[in-house]
Short mmCIF file of C-alpha atoms and ligand atoms in Angstrom, two decimals:
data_model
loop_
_atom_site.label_atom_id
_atom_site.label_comp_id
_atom_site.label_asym_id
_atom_site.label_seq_id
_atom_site.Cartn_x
_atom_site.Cartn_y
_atom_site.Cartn_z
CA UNK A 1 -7.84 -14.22 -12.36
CA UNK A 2 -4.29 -13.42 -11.80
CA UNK A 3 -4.36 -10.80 -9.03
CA UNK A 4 -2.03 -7.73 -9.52
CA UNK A 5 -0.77 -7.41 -5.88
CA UNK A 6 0.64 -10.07 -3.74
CA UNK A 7 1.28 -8.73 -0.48
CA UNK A 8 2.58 -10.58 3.07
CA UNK A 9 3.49 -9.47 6.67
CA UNK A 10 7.14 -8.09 6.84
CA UNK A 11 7.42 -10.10 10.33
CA UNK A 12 5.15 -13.11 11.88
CA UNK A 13 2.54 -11.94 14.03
CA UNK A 14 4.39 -11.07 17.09
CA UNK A 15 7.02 -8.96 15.18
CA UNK A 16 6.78 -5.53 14.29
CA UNK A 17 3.98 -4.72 12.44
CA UNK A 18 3.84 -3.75 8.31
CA UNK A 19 3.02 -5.11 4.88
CA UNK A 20 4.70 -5.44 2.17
CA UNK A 21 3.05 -5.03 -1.41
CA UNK A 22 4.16 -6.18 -4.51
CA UNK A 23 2.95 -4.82 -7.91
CA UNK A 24 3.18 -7.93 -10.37
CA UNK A 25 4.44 -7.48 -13.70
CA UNK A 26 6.62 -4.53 -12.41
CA UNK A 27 9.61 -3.76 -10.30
CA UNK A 28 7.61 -1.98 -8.00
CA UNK A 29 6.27 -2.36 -4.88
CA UNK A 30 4.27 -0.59 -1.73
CA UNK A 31 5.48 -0.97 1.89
CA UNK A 32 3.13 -0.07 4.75
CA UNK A 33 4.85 0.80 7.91
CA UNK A 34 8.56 0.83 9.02
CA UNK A 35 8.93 -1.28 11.48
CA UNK A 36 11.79 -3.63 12.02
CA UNK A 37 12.13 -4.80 8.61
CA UNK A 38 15.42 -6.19 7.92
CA UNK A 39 14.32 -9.32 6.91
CA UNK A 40 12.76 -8.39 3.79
CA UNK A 41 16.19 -7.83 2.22
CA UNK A 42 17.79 -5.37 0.36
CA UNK A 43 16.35 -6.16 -2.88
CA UNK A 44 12.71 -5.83 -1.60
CA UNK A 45 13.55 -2.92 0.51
CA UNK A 46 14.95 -0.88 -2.67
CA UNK A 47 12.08 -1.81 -4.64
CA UNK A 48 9.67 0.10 -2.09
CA UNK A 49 9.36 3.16 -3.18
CA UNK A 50 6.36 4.42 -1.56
CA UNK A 51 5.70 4.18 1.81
CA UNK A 52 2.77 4.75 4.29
CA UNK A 53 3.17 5.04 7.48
CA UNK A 54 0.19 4.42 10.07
CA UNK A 55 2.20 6.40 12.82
CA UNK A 56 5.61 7.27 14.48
CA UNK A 57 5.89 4.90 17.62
CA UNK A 58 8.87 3.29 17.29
CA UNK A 59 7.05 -0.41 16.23
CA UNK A 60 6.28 1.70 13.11
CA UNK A 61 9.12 3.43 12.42
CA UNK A 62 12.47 2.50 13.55
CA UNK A 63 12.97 0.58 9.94
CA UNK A 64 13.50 3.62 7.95
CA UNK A 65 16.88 3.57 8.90
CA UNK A 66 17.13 0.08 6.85
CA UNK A 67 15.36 1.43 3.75
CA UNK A 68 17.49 4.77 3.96
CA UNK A 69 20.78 2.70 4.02
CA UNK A 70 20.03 0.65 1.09
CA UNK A 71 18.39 3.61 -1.01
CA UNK A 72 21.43 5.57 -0.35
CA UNK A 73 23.68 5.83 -3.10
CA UNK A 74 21.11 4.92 -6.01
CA UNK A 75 19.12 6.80 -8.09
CA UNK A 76 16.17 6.56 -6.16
CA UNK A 77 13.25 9.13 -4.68
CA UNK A 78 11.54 7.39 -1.88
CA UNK A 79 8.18 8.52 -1.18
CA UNK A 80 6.80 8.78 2.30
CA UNK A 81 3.41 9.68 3.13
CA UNK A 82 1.61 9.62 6.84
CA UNK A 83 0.39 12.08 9.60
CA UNK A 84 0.75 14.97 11.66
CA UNK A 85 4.75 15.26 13.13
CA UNK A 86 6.27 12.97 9.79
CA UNK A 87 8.19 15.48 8.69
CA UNK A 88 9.81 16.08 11.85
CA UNK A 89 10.16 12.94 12.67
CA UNK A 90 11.91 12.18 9.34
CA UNK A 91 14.06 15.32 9.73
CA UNK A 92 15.32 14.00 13.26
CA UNK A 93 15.85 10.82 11.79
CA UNK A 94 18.35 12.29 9.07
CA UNK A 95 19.66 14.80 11.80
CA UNK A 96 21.10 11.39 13.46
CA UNK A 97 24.13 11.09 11.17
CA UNK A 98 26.58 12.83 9.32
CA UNK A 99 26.39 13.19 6.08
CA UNK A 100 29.69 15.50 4.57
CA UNK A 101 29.84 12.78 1.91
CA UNK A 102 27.12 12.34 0.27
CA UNK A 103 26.96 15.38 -2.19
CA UNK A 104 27.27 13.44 -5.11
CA UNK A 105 24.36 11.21 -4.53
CA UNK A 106 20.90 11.34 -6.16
CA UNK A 107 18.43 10.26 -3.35
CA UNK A 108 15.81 12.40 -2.66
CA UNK A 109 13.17 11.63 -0.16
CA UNK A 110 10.11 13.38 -0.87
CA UNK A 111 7.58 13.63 2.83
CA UNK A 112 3.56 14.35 2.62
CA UNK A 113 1.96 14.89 5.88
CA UNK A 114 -1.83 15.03 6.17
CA UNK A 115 -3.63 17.22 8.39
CA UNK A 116 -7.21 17.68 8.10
CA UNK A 117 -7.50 20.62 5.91
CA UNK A 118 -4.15 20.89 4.35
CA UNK A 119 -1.29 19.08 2.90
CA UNK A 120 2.17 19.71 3.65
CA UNK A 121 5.39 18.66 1.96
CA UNK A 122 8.61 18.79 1.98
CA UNK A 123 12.01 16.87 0.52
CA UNK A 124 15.49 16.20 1.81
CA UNK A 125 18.31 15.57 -1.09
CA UNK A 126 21.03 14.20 -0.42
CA UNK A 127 22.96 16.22 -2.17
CA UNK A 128 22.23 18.52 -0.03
CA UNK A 129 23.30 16.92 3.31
CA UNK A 130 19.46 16.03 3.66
CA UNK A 131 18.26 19.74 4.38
CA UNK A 132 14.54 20.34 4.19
CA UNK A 133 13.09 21.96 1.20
CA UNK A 134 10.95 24.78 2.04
CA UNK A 135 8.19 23.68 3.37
CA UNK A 136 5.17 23.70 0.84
CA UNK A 137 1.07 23.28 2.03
CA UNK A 138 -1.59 22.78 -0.31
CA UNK A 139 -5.34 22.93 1.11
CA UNK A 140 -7.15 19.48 0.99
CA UNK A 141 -9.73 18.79 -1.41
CA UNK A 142 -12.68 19.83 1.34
CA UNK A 143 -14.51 16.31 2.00
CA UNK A 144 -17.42 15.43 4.60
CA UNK A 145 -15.79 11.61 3.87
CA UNK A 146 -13.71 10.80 6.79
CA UNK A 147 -11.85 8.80 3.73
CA UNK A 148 -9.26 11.23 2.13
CA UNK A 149 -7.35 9.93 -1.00
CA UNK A 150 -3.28 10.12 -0.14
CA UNK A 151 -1.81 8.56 -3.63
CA UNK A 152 -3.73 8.48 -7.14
CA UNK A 153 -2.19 6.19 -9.49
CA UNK A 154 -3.18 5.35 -12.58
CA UNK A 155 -3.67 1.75 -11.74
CA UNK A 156 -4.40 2.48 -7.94
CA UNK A 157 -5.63 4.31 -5.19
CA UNK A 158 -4.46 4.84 -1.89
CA UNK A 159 -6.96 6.22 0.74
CA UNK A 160 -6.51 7.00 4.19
CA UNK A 161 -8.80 7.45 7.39
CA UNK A 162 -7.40 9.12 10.72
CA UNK A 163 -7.92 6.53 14.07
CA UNK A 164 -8.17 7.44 17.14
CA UNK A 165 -4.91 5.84 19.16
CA UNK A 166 -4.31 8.54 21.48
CA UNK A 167 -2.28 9.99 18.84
CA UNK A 168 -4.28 10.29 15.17
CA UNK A 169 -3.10 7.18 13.63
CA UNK A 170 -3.67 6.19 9.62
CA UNK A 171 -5.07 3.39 8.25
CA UNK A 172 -5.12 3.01 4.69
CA UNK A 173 -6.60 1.20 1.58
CA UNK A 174 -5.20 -0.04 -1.50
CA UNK A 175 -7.20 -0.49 -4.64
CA UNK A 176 -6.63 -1.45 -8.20
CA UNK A 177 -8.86 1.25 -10.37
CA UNK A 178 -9.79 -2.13 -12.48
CA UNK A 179 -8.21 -5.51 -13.27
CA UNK A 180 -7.54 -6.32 -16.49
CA UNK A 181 -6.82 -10.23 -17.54
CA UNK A 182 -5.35 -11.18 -20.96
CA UNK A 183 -6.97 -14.14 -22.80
CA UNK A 184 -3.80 -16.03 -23.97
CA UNK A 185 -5.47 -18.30 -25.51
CA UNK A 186 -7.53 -15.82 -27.83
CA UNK A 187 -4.29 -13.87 -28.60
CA UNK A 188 -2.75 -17.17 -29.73
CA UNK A 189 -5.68 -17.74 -32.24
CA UNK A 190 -4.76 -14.04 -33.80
CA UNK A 191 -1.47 -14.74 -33.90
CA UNK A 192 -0.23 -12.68 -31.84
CA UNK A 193 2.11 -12.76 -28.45
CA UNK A 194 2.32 -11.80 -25.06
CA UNK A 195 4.89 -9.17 -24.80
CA UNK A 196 5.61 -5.40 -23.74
CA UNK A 197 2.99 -3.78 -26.20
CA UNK A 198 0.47 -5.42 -23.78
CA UNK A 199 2.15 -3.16 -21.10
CA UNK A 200 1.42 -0.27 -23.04
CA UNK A 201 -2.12 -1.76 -23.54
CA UNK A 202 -2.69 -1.55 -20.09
CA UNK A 203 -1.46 2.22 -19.65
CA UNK A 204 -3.43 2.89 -22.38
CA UNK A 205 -6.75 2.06 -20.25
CA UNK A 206 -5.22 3.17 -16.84
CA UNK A 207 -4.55 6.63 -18.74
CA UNK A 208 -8.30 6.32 -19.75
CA UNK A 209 -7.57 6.52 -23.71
CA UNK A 210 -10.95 6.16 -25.93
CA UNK A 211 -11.93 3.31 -27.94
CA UNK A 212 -11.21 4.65 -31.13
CA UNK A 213 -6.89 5.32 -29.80
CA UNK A 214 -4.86 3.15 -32.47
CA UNK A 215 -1.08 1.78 -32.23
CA UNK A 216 0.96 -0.19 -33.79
CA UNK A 217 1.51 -3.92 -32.37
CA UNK A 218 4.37 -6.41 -33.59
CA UNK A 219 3.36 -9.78 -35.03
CA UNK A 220 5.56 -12.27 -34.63
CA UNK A 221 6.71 -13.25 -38.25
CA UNK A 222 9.95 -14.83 -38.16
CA UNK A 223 11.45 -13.60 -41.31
CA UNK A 224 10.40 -9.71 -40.71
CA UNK A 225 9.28 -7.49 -38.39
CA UNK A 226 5.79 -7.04 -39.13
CA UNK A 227 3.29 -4.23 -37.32
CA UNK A 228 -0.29 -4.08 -37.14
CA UNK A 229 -2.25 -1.32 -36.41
CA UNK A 230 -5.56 -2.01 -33.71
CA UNK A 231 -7.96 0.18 -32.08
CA UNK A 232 -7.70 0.03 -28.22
CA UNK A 233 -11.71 -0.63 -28.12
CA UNK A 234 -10.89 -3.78 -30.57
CA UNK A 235 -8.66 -5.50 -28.16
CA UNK A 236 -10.24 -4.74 -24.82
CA UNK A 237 -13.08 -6.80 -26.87
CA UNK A 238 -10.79 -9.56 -28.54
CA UNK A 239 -8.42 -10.09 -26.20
CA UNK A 240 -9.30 -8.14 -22.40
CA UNK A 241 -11.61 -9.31 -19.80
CA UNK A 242 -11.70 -6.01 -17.42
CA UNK A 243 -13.26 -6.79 -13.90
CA UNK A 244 -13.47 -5.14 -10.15
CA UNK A 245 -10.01 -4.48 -8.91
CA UNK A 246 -7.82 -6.00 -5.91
CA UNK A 247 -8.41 -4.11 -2.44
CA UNK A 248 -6.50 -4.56 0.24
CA UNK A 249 -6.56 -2.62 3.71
CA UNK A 250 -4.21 -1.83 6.63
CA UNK A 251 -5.56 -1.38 10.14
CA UNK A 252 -3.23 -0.83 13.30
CA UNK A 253 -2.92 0.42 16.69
CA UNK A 254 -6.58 2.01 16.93
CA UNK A 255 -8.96 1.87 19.90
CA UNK A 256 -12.27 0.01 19.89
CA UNK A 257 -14.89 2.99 19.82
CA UNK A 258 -18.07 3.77 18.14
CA UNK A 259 -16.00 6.15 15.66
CA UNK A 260 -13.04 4.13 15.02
CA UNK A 261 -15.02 1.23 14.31
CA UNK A 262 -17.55 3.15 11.71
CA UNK A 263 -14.33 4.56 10.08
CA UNK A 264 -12.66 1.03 10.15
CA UNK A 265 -15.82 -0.74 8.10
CA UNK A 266 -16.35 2.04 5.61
CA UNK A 267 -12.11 1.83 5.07
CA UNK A 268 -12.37 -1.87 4.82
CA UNK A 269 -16.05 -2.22 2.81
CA UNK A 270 -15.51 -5.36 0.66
CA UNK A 271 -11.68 -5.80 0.65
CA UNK A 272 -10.14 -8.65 -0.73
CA UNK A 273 -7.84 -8.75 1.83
CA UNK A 274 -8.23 -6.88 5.27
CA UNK A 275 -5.04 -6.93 7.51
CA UNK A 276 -6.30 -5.75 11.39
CA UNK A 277 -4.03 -5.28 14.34
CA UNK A 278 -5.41 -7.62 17.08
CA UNK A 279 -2.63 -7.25 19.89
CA UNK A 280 -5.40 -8.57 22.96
CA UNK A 281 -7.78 -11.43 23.76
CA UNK A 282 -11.13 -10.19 23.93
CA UNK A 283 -11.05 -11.44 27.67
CA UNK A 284 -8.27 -8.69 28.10
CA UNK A 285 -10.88 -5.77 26.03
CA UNK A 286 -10.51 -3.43 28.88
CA UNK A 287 -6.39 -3.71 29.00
CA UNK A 288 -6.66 -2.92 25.27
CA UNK A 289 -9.20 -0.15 25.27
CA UNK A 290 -6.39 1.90 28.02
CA UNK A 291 -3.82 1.06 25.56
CA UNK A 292 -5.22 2.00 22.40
CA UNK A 293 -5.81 -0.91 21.04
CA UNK A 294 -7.71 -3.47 19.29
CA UNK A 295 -8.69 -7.27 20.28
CA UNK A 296 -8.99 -9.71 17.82
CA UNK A 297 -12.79 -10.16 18.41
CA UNK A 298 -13.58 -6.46 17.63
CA UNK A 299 -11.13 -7.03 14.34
CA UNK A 300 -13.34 -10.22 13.97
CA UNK A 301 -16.60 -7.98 13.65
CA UNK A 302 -14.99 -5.24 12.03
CA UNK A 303 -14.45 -7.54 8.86
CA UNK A 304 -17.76 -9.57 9.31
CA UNK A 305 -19.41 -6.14 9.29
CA UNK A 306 -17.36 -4.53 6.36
CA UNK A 307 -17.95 -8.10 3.99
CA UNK A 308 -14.18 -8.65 3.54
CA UNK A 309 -13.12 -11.61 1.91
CA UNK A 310 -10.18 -12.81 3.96
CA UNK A 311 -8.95 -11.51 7.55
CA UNK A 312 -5.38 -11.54 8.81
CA UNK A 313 -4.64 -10.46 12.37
CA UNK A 314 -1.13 -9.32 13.92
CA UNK A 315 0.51 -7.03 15.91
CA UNK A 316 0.23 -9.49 18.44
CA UNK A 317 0.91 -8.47 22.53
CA UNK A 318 3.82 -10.60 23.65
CA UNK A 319 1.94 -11.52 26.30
CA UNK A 320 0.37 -14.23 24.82
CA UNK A 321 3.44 -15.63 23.22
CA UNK A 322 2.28 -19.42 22.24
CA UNK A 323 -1.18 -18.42 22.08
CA UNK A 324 -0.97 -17.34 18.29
CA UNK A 325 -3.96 -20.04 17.98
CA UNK A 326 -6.64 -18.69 20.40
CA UNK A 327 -5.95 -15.33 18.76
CA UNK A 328 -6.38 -16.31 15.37
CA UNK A 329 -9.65 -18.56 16.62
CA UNK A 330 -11.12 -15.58 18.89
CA UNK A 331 -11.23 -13.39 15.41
CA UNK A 332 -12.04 -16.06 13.19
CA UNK A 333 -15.07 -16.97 15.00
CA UNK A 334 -16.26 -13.74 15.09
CA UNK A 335 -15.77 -13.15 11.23
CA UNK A 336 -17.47 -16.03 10.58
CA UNK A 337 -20.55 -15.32 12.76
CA UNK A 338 -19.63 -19.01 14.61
ZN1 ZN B 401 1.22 2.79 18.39
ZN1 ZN B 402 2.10 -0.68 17.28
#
């Protein structure tokens, strides 16, 4: 199966935290968190355009400087979404500089905040010398799921759940609705090739289009153009193999507690990948518990109890500086149950 996301750290494991998520077969990509982030590159940091952020401590945050300088100046809206105080925070941000020169540039930044019952918005333009909009609230969908959904693609989901660090801090999951692989090798047999109309194939299914939808798709005849017309249920059938999609979870700066912990393992039931903050040595849980934090035994559990496939722990405390090996062990044996 060719996965549809590919995602990484932004730093190693000491280094601010965040992860970066490309969406194959596009020019698009996810970024969770702003910390420190320069090393990603200007190219990778355009390409984010939407961008979750766990919380405002500066770890998590002091990088949207870097994506604002290189988004500047293009065609661009950048999407941030996150908790209580973003929009503030983002406003502050802007208020930093001066921006007299700017009117005839097309960014927009468009904020969400979260709050329990309602969602609030607002954008900044920079033609506008980065004003707020008015501010605009919508009520939440009302839930008894401590899960609330934050983006709805149609190829993914983002959902979010509110930790307890002192301050509410978000952790979030990524999922693909489905997967959908392409039998080359079939396609080849009808003569056909791979090519953009298998694009729109696939935004034909994300969109949720019946069986019976028909369009047009080029053969590859070398003297003409030739067309033939198929029925979208005919080449999920011929051609399609549609399976469970990619999940991938985000989990930082959260305390160990009874309530963190059953949010964490519903957030992070089956993922394919399950990133977890594990700044402390288990030896240290008590150090970590007054700080808010997690140690990379009680990420180890966490993912042995939510069935993840594969664990990556970071945000490491500087305090162990060369002991990146006893962390990773500490939560690998208690994933695995050793
Ligand atoms: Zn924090
Ligand atoms: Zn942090």
């Amino acid at each position: 199966m060719n996965p549809s996301f590919s995602s990484y750290l932004v730093n190693d494991v000491f280094g601010d935290p965040g992860v970066y998520v490309e969406v194959r077969w596009s020019k698009r990509a996810l970024l969770f968190d702003l910390g420190h982030n320069d090393g990603l590159g200007p190219t990778r940091l355009l390409r984010a355009g939407e961008i979750f952020i766990s919380h405002t401590h500066m770890d998590h945050f002091i990088g949207f400087d870097a994506v604002l300088r290189v988004a500047l100046g293009r065609g661009k809206t950048l999407r941030l979404f996150g908790p209580t105080g973003l929009i503030d925070n983002v406003h502050g941000k802007l208020r930093g500089y001066t921006w007299n020169l700017v009117d005839g540039y097309p960014l927009t930044i468009e904020v969400r905040e979260f709050h329990g019952r309602e969602i609030r918005q607002t954008s900044f333009r920079a033609s506008n010398g980065f004003q707020p909009s008015e501010r605009a609230t919508v009520p939440a969908p009302p839930t008894s799921d401590p899960l609330f959904t934050v983006l709805e693609d149609p190829m993914f989901m983002v959902k979010a759940v509110t930790l307890n660090h002192r301050i509410p801090s978000f952790a979030y999951s990524l999922e693909e609705q489905f997967h959908i692989n392409v039998n080359r090798q079939k396609l080849h047999e009808a003569g056909l090739r791979v090519g953009a109309w298998l694009k729109d194939v696939k935004h034909h299914i994300w969109e949720g289009k019946p069986d019976d939808f028909r369009f047009t798709v080029p053969l590859y005849d070398e003297h003409r153009r030739v067309e033939q017309e198929f029925m979208l249920g005919e080449v999920k059938e011929r051609f399609l193999t549609i399976s469970r999609g990619q999940k991938i979870v985000y989990v930082v700066d959260a305390r160990y507690d009874e309530e963190n912990e059953a949010k964490i393992i519903q957030l992070a039931r089956r993922a394919d990948i399950f990133y977890c903050e594990s700044p402390y040595l288990d030896c240290d849980a008590e150090k970590a518990r007054d700080r808010y934090h997690l140690t990379a035994r009680q990420a180890g559990l966490m993912a042995r109890k939510a069935q993840v496939r594969d664990l990556v722990v970071f945000h490491f405390s500087p305090r162990y500086t060369g002991q990146v090996e006893a962390l990773e062990r500490e939560a690998m044996e208690a994933f695995q149950g050793a």
